[in-house]
PDB file of C-alpha atoms in Angstrom:
ATOM      1  CA  UNK A  17       0.000   0.000   0.000  1.00 58.00           C
ATOM      2  CA  UNK A  18       1.725   3.162  -1.222  1.00 63.00           C
ATOM      3  CA  UNK A  19      -1.217   5.444  -0.771  1.00 88.00           C
ATOM      4  CA  UNK A  20      -1.813   8.529   1.311  1.00 94.00           C
ATOM      5  CA  UNK A  21      -5.507   9.204   1.788  1.00 96.00           C
ATOM      6  CA  UNK A  22      -7.116  12.501   2.690  1.00 97.00           C
ATOM      7  CA  UNK A  23     -10.635  13.366   3.745  1.00 97.00           C
ATOM      8  CA  UNK A  24     -12.739  15.172   2.868  1.00 96.00           C
ATOM      9  CA  UNK A  25     -12.009  15.779  -0.817  1.00 95.00           C
ATOM     10  CA  UNK A  26     -13.841  19.085  -0.742  1.00 96.00           C
ATOM     11  CA  UNK A  27     -14.769  21.342   2.170  1.00 96.00           C
ATOM     12  CA  UNK A  28     -16.695  24.593   2.252  1.00 95.00           C
ATOM     13  CA  UNK A  29     -16.749  26.455   5.535  1.00 93.00           C
ATOM     14  CA  UNK A  30     -17.652  29.833   6.956  1.00 91.00           C
ATOM     15  CA  UNK A  31     -15.211  32.025   8.800  1.00 89.00           C
ATOM     16  CA  UNK A  32     -16.746  31.118  12.167  1.00 89.00           C
ATOM     17  CA  UNK A  33     -16.743  27.352  11.618  1.00 90.00           C
ATOM     18  CA  UNK A  34     -14.456  24.745  13.117  1.00 94.00           C
ATOM     19  CA  UNK A  35     -13.486  21.873  10.866  1.00 96.00           C
ATOM     20  CA  UNK A  36     -10.748  19.282  10.551  1.00 97.00           C
ATOM     21  CA  UNK A  37      -8.826  17.764   7.677  1.00 98.00           C
ATOM     22  CA  UNK A  38      -7.654  14.181   8.005  1.00 98.00           C
ATOM     23  CA  UNK A  39      -4.731  12.315   6.488  1.00 98.00           C
ATOM     24  CA  UNK A  40      -3.809   8.653   6.777  1.00 97.00           C
ATOM     25  CA  UNK A  41      -0.999   6.429   5.564  1.00 96.00           C
ATOM     26  CA  UNK A  42      -0.188   2.781   6.224  1.00 92.00           C
ATOM     27  CA  UNK A  43       3.292   2.638   4.729  1.00 93.00           C
ATOM     28  CA  UNK A  44       5.014   2.736   8.109  1.00 93.00           C
ATOM     29  CA  UNK A  45       6.312   6.222   7.404  1.00 93.00           C
ATOM     30  CA  UNK A  46       7.442   8.184  10.442  1.00 93.00           C
ATOM     31  CA  UNK A  47       7.376  11.637   8.840  1.00 92.00           C
ATOM     32  CA  UNK A  48       4.212  13.434   7.789  1.00 94.00           C
ATOM     33  CA  UNK A  49       3.667  16.860   6.295  1.00 94.00           C
ATOM     34  CA  UNK A  50       0.999  19.458   5.615  1.00 96.00           C
ATOM     35  CA  UNK A  51       1.295  21.699   2.565  1.00 96.00           C
ATOM     36  CA  UNK A  52      -0.880  24.518   1.279  1.00 96.00           C
ATOM     37  CA  UNK A  53      -1.149  25.053  -2.475  1.00 95.00           C
ATOM     38  CA  UNK A  54      -2.797  28.001  -4.180  1.00 94.00           C
ATOM     39  CA  UNK A  55      -3.815  27.792  -7.833  1.00 89.00           C
ATOM     40  CA  UNK A  56      -0.890  27.714 -10.268  1.00 85.00           C
ATOM     41  CA  UNK A  57       1.596  27.928  -7.391  1.00 89.00           C
ATOM     42  CA  UNK A  58       3.901  25.266  -5.959  1.00 90.00           C
ATOM     43  CA  UNK A  59       3.021  23.666  -2.624  1.00 92.00           C
ATOM     44  CA  UNK A  60       4.100  25.622   0.459  1.00 92.00           C
ATOM     45  CA  UNK A  61       5.224  23.677   3.498  1.00 91.00           C
ATOM     46  CA  UNK A  62       3.195  24.302   6.643  1.00 95.00           C
ATOM     47  CA  UNK A  63       4.143  21.623   9.180  1.00 94.00           C
ATOM     48  CA  UNK A  64       6.439  18.616   9.515  1.00 92.00           C
ATOM     49  CA  UNK A  65       5.883  15.836  12.022  1.00 94.00           C
ATOM     50  CA  UNK A  66       8.651  13.370  12.757  1.00 92.00           C
ATOM     51  CA  UNK A  67       7.888  10.409  15.025  1.00 94.00           C
ATOM     52  CA  UNK A  68       4.579  12.066  15.944  1.00 95.00           C
ATOM     53  CA  UNK A  69       6.320  15.207  17.186  1.00 95.00           C
ATOM     54  CA  UNK A  70       6.107  18.586  15.536  1.00 95.00           C
ATOM     55  CA  UNK A  71       9.492  19.317  13.980  1.00 90.00           C
ATOM     56  CA  UNK A  72       8.758  22.290  11.765  1.00 88.00           C
ATOM     57  CA  UNK A  73       6.113  25.006  11.877  1.00 91.00           C
ATOM     58  CA  UNK A  74       6.686  27.373   8.976  1.00 88.00           C
ATOM     59  CA  UNK A  75       5.240  30.374  10.849  1.00 89.00           C
ATOM     60  CA  UNK A  76       1.714  29.218  10.176  1.00 94.00           C
ATOM     61  CA  UNK A  77      -1.102  31.275  11.786  1.00 95.00           C
ATOM     62  CA  UNK A  78      -2.601  29.742  14.917  1.00 95.00           C
ATOM     63  CA  UNK A  79      -5.963  29.313  13.211  1.00 96.00           C
ATOM     64  CA  UNK A  80      -4.334  26.193  11.716  1.00 97.00           C
ATOM     65  CA  UNK A  81      -3.639  23.588  14.402  1.00 97.00           C
ATOM     66  CA  UNK A  82      -1.963  20.304  13.460  1.00 97.00           C
ATOM     67  CA  UNK A  83      -2.257  17.092  15.412  1.00 97.00           C
ATOM     68  CA  UNK A  84      -0.570  13.732  14.992  1.00 97.00           C
ATOM     69  CA  UNK A  85      -2.440  11.248  17.220  1.00 95.00           C
ATOM     70  CA  UNK A  86      -0.403   8.267  16.021  1.00 94.00           C
ATOM     71  CA  UNK A  87       2.141   7.303  13.386  1.00 91.00           C
ATOM     72  CA  UNK A  88      -0.519   6.701  10.721  1.00 96.00           C
ATOM     73  CA  UNK A  89      -2.753   9.727  11.214  1.00 97.00           C
ATOM     74  CA  UNK A  90      -2.315  13.447  10.755  1.00 98.00           C
ATOM     75  CA  UNK A  91      -5.029  16.018  11.339  1.00 98.00           C
ATOM     76  CA  UNK A  92      -5.266  19.711  10.596  1.00 98.00           C
ATOM     77  CA  UNK A  93      -7.792  21.570  12.732  1.00 97.00           C
ATOM     78  CA  UNK A  94      -9.216  24.734  11.252  1.00 96.00           C
ATOM     79  CA  UNK A  95     -10.831  27.594  13.156  1.00 94.00           C
ATOM     80  CA  UNK A  96     -11.746  31.169  12.257  1.00 93.00           C
ATOM     81  CA  UNK A  97     -10.239  30.926   8.782  1.00 94.00           C
ATOM     82  CA  UNK A  98     -10.156  33.744   6.274  1.00 95.00           C
ATOM     83  CA  UNK A  99     -11.223  33.649   2.609  1.00 95.00           C
ATOM     84  CA  UNK A 100      -7.570  33.882   1.584  1.00 96.00           C
ATOM     85  CA  UNK A 101      -7.014  30.519   3.272  1.00 96.00           C
ATOM     86  CA  UNK A 102      -8.962  28.878   0.452  1.00 97.00           C
ATOM     87  CA  UNK A 103      -6.561  26.474  -1.241  1.00 96.00           C
ATOM     88  CA  UNK A 104      -5.685  22.846  -1.878  1.00 96.00           C
ATOM     89  CA  UNK A 105      -4.289  21.322   1.319  1.00 97.00           C
ATOM     90  CA  UNK A 106      -1.919  18.459   0.682  1.00 96.00           C
ATOM     91  CA  UNK A 107      -0.724  15.849   3.110  1.00 96.00           C
ATOM     92  CA  UNK A 108       2.475  13.915   2.446  1.00 93.00           C
ATOM     93  CA  UNK A 109       4.516  11.252   4.178  1.00 92.00           C
ATOM     94  CA  UNK A 110       8.013   9.872   3.900  1.00 89.00           C
ATOM     95  CA  UNK A 111       9.898   7.011   5.494  1.00 87.00           C
ATOM     96  CA  UNK A 112      11.830   9.389   7.689  1.00 84.00           C
ATOM     97  CA  UNK A 113      12.608  13.072   7.748  1.00 80.00           C
ATOM     98  CA  UNK A 114      15.856  14.862   7.969  1.00 71.00           C
ATOM     99  CA  UNK A 115      16.935  18.240   6.757  1.00 60.00           C
ATOM    100  CA  UNK A 116      18.660  16.647   3.757  1.00 53.00           C
ATOM    101  CA  UNK A 117      15.329  15.140   2.720  1.00 55.00           C
ATOM    102  CA  UNK A 118      16.782  12.091   1.037  1.00 64.00           C
ATOM    103  CA  UNK A 119      13.427  10.364   1.413  1.00 75.00           C
ATOM    104  CA  UNK A 120      10.748  10.627  -1.232  1.00 80.00           C
ATOM    105  CA  UNK A 121       7.556  12.265  -0.077  1.00 86.00           C
ATOM    106  CA  UNK A 122       4.323  10.585  -1.116  1.00 89.00           C
ATOM    107  CA  UNK A 123       1.467  13.008  -1.481  1.00 92.00           C
ATOM    108  CA  UNK A 124      -2.228  12.510  -0.886  1.00 94.00           C
ATOM    109  CA  UNK A 125      -4.854  13.776  -3.349  1.00 93.00           C
ATOM    110  CA  UNK A 126      -5.513  16.865  -1.283  1.00 95.00           C
ATOM    111  CA  UNK A 127      -8.529  18.571   0.238  1.00 96.00           C
ATOM    112  CA  UNK A 128      -9.957  21.474  -1.728  1.00 96.00           C
ATOM    113  CA  UNK A 129     -10.925  24.044   0.929  1.00 96.00           C
ATOM    114  CA  UNK A 130     -13.160  27.022   0.266  1.00 96.00           C
ATOM    115  CA  UNK A 131     -13.691  29.611   3.002  1.00 95.00           C
ATOM    116  CA  UNK A 132     -16.701  31.835   2.527  1.00 93.00           C
TER     117      UNK A 132
ATOM    118  CA  UNK B  29      18.824  32.668  -2.076  1.00 71.00           C
ATOM    119  CA  UNK B  30      17.805  29.080  -2.764  1.00 74.00           C
ATOM    120  CA  UNK B  31      15.620  29.039  -5.856  1.00 87.00           C
ATOM    121  CA  UNK B  32      14.326  26.617  -8.466  1.00 93.00           C
ATOM    122  CA  UNK B  33      13.402  28.051 -11.857  1.00 95.00           C
ATOM    123  CA  UNK B  34      11.476  26.068 -14.442  1.00 96.00           C
ATOM    124  CA  UNK B  35      10.903  26.681 -18.122  1.00 96.00           C
ATOM    125  CA  UNK B  36       8.811  26.942 -20.096  1.00 96.00           C
ATOM    126  CA  UNK B  37       5.954  28.088 -17.897  1.00 95.00           C
ATOM    127  CA  UNK B  38       3.510  26.254 -20.161  1.00 95.00           C
ATOM    128  CA  UNK B  39       3.738  24.040 -23.212  1.00 96.00           C
ATOM    129  CA  UNK B  40       1.305  22.587 -25.732  1.00 96.00           C
ATOM    130  CA  UNK B  41       2.320  19.611 -27.871  1.00 96.00           C
ATOM    131  CA  UNK B  42       0.630  17.131 -30.179  1.00 96.00           C
ATOM    132  CA  UNK B  43       0.012  13.605 -28.994  1.00 97.00           C
ATOM    133  CA  UNK B  44       2.908  11.330 -29.892  1.00 97.00           C
ATOM    134  CA  UNK B  45       5.504  14.098 -29.930  1.00 97.00           C
ATOM    135  CA  UNK B  46       8.459  14.398 -27.551  1.00 97.00           C
ATOM    136  CA  UNK B  47       9.187  17.338 -25.275  1.00 97.00           C
ATOM    137  CA  UNK B  48      11.788  18.513 -22.794  1.00 98.00           C
ATOM    138  CA  UNK B  49      11.202  20.542 -19.653  1.00 98.00           C
ATOM    139  CA  UNK B  50      13.976  22.504 -17.969  1.00 98.00           C
ATOM    140  CA  UNK B  51      14.869  23.146 -14.347  1.00 97.00           C
ATOM    141  CA  UNK B  52      17.665  25.416 -13.078  1.00 96.00           C
ATOM    142  CA  UNK B  53      18.446  25.701  -9.401  1.00 93.00           C
ATOM    143  CA  UNK B  54      20.635  27.715  -7.081  1.00 90.00           C
ATOM    144  CA  UNK B  55      20.098  25.493  -4.055  1.00 77.00           C
ATOM    145  CA  UNK B  56      23.313  24.806  -2.180  1.00 77.00           C
ATOM    146  CA  UNK B  57      24.540  22.532  -0.753  1.00 76.00           C
ATOM    147  CA  UNK B  58      22.631  20.210  -3.038  1.00 79.00           C
ATOM    148  CA  UNK B  59      21.209  16.919  -1.775  1.00 79.00           C
ATOM    149  CA  UNK B  60      18.870  15.588  -4.451  1.00 86.00           C
ATOM    150  CA  UNK B  61      16.459  16.621  -7.194  1.00 90.00           C
ATOM    151  CA  UNK B  62      13.041  15.221  -7.914  1.00 92.00           C
ATOM    152  CA  UNK B  63      10.532  15.594 -10.679  1.00 95.00           C
ATOM    153  CA  UNK B  64       6.872  15.347  -9.723  1.00 95.00           C
ATOM    154  CA  UNK B  65       3.787  15.140 -11.923  1.00 96.00           C
ATOM    155  CA  UNK B  66       0.686  16.870 -10.613  1.00 95.00           C
ATOM    156  CA  UNK B  67      -2.710  16.509 -12.219  1.00 93.00           C
ATOM    157  CA  UNK B  68      -5.080  19.410 -11.664  1.00 88.00           C
ATOM    158  CA  UNK B  69      -6.604  19.287  -8.195  1.00 84.00           C
ATOM    159  CA  UNK B  70      -4.543  16.241  -7.205  1.00 88.00           C
ATOM    160  CA  UNK B  71      -1.438  15.664  -5.143  1.00 91.00           C
ATOM    161  CA  UNK B  72       2.000  15.470  -6.797  1.00 93.00           C
ATOM    162  CA  UNK B  73       3.309  12.040  -7.782  1.00 92.00           C
ATOM    163  CA  UNK B  74       7.040  11.363  -7.791  1.00 90.00           C
ATOM    164  CA  UNK B  75       8.527  10.498 -11.202  1.00 94.00           C
ATOM    165  CA  UNK B  76      12.265  10.450 -10.557  1.00 92.00           C
ATOM    166  CA  UNK B  77      14.802  11.295  -7.889  1.00 88.00           C
ATOM    167  CA  UNK B  78      18.497  11.936  -8.546  1.00 89.00           C
ATOM    168  CA  UNK B  79      21.411  12.551  -6.236  1.00 85.00           C
ATOM    169  CA  UNK B  80      24.567  14.501  -6.958  1.00 81.00           C
ATOM    170  CA  UNK B  81      26.336  11.543  -8.563  1.00 86.00           C
ATOM    171  CA  UNK B  82      23.539  10.549 -10.934  1.00 89.00           C
ATOM    172  CA  UNK B  83      23.308  11.956 -14.471  1.00 92.00           C
ATOM    173  CA  UNK B  84      20.251  10.172 -15.817  1.00 95.00           C
ATOM    174  CA  UNK B  85      17.228   8.425 -14.387  1.00 94.00           C
ATOM    175  CA  UNK B  86      14.380   6.901 -16.376  1.00 95.00           C
ATOM    176  CA  UNK B  87      10.830   5.965 -15.479  1.00 94.00           C
ATOM    177  CA  UNK B  88       9.026   4.567 -18.498  1.00 96.00           C
ATOM    178  CA  UNK B  89       8.626   7.335 -21.058  1.00 97.00           C
ATOM    179  CA  UNK B  90      10.096   9.886 -18.624  1.00 97.00           C
ATOM    180  CA  UNK B  91      13.856  10.482 -18.579  1.00 97.00           C
ATOM    181  CA  UNK B  92      15.434  12.991 -16.234  1.00 97.00           C
ATOM    182  CA  UNK B  93      18.962  14.312 -16.544  1.00 97.00           C
ATOM    183  CA  UNK B  94      21.058  16.194 -14.049  1.00 95.00           C
ATOM    184  CA  UNK B  95      24.162  18.321 -14.489  1.00 93.00           C
ATOM    185  CA  UNK B  96      25.268  19.184 -10.968  1.00 89.00           C
ATOM    186  CA  UNK B  97      28.089  21.387 -12.258  1.00 90.00           C
ATOM    187  CA  UNK B  98      25.777  23.746 -14.127  1.00 93.00           C
ATOM    188  CA  UNK B  99      22.891  23.109 -11.690  1.00 92.00           C
ATOM    189  CA  UNK B 100      20.520  22.155 -14.448  1.00 95.00           C
ATOM    190  CA  UNK B 101      18.066  19.319 -14.876  1.00 97.00           C
ATOM    191  CA  UNK B 102      15.731  18.334 -17.664  1.00 98.00           C
ATOM    192  CA  UNK B 103      12.755  16.020 -17.952  1.00 98.00           C
ATOM    193  CA  UNK B 104      12.277  14.448 -21.373  1.00 98.00           C
ATOM    194  CA  UNK B 105       8.920  12.907 -22.222  1.00 97.00           C
ATOM    195  CA  UNK B 106       8.869  10.511 -25.143  1.00 97.00           C
ATOM    196  CA  UNK B 107       5.863   9.716 -27.325  1.00 97.00           C
ATOM    197  CA  UNK B 108       3.542  11.914 -25.320  1.00 97.00           C
ATOM    198  CA  UNK B 109       0.047  10.779 -24.430  1.00 97.00           C
ATOM    199  CA  UNK B 110      -3.071  12.747 -23.567  1.00 97.00           C
ATOM    200  CA  UNK B 111      -2.708  11.537 -19.980  1.00 96.00           C
ATOM    201  CA  UNK B 112       0.639  13.329 -19.744  1.00 97.00           C
ATOM    202  CA  UNK B 113      -1.260  16.621 -19.529  1.00 97.00           C
ATOM    203  CA  UNK B 114      -0.365  17.908 -16.073  1.00 97.00           C
ATOM    204  CA  UNK B 115       1.981  20.215 -14.214  1.00 96.00           C
ATOM    205  CA  UNK B 116       5.536  18.986 -13.841  1.00 97.00           C
ATOM    206  CA  UNK B 117       7.308  20.262 -10.770  1.00 96.00           C
ATOM    207  CA  UNK B 118      11.040  20.244 -10.115  1.00 96.00           C
ATOM    208  CA  UNK B 119      11.867  19.929  -6.417  1.00 92.00           C
ATOM    209  CA  UNK B 120      15.336  20.286  -4.926  1.00 90.00           C
ATOM    210  CA  UNK B 121      16.545  19.292  -1.476  1.00 83.00           C
ATOM    211  CA  UNK B 122      19.483  20.752   0.385  1.00 73.00           C
ATOM    212  CA  UNK B 123      20.899  20.480   3.832  1.00 63.00           C
ATOM    213  CA  UNK B 124      19.317  23.641   5.126  1.00 52.00           C
ATOM    214  CA  UNK B 125      16.387  24.549   7.300  1.00 50.00           C
ATOM    215  CA  UNK B 126      13.715  23.956   4.666  1.00 58.00           C
ATOM    216  CA  UNK B 127      13.334  20.378   3.518  1.00 65.00           C
ATOM    217  CA  UNK B 128      12.298  21.011  -0.078  1.00 81.00           C
ATOM    218  CA  UNK B 129      12.485  23.899  -2.545  1.00 86.00           C
ATOM    219  CA  UNK B 130       9.741  23.729  -5.162  1.00 90.00           C
ATOM    220  CA  UNK B 131       9.806  25.164  -8.666  1.00 93.00           C
ATOM    221  CA  UNK B 132       6.641  26.795  -9.976  1.00 93.00           C
ATOM    222  CA  UNK B 133       6.120  23.987 -12.454  1.00 95.00           C
ATOM    223  CA  UNK B 134       5.594  23.651 -16.177  1.00 97.00           C
ATOM    224  CA  UNK B 135       2.034  23.194 -17.315  1.00 96.00           C
ATOM    225  CA  UNK B 136       2.014  20.623 -20.149  1.00 97.00           C
ATOM    226  CA  UNK B 137      -1.007  20.154 -22.395  1.00 96.00           C
ATOM    227  CA  UNK B 138      -0.999  17.252 -24.840  1.00 97.00           C
ATOM    228  CA  UNK B 139      -3.627  17.598 -27.566  1.00 96.00           C
ATOM    229  CA  UNK B 140      -4.914  15.132 -30.149  1.00 94.00           C
TER     230      UNK B 140
END
């Protein structure tokens, strides 16, 4: 199984809503990532988890709250988002993570988020 | 500044034709370079990965080359198919504080 799954595929939410994005992998990977991708732009790294601990937070606003409950799951909790947060949110995983990034990242299909 | 530049920005070719996409980078020290294919609204899928010592890597009809001296890479697609229509993203790793540096991608459209 070389698949990263993400749910939901699409999400529409108001600025006062609280929602969560979910990501799951069963490849035994110990590094998981959240990226944000705007249209026609490359993915932008948000968070890196290594062995279920947050290793990198790329100065992401606190209205985005990541959570890694176990080695297979990664959540992104959303609260009080702004319309400019509308984007494709990608989850990825790799066998391990180090700053040299010699490990291939496998991406999920993404969640298309629209904030009204 | 660590950057990855890709060209052309977009490309349209006829089905069955070959094409070559370019990637220039200034990332240093260099660790490895990957090419990803991303269909619209989907996550990127890894095509090839090359380290400093590798010059060529193939994956079916996709062949990537790397010249670490000039810091250039290319992705050659042979006998293009309609399903090759996607964005192709060059991604470079280095031993710095940011795991990956993404190029902006080349949008390829293959038409019948």
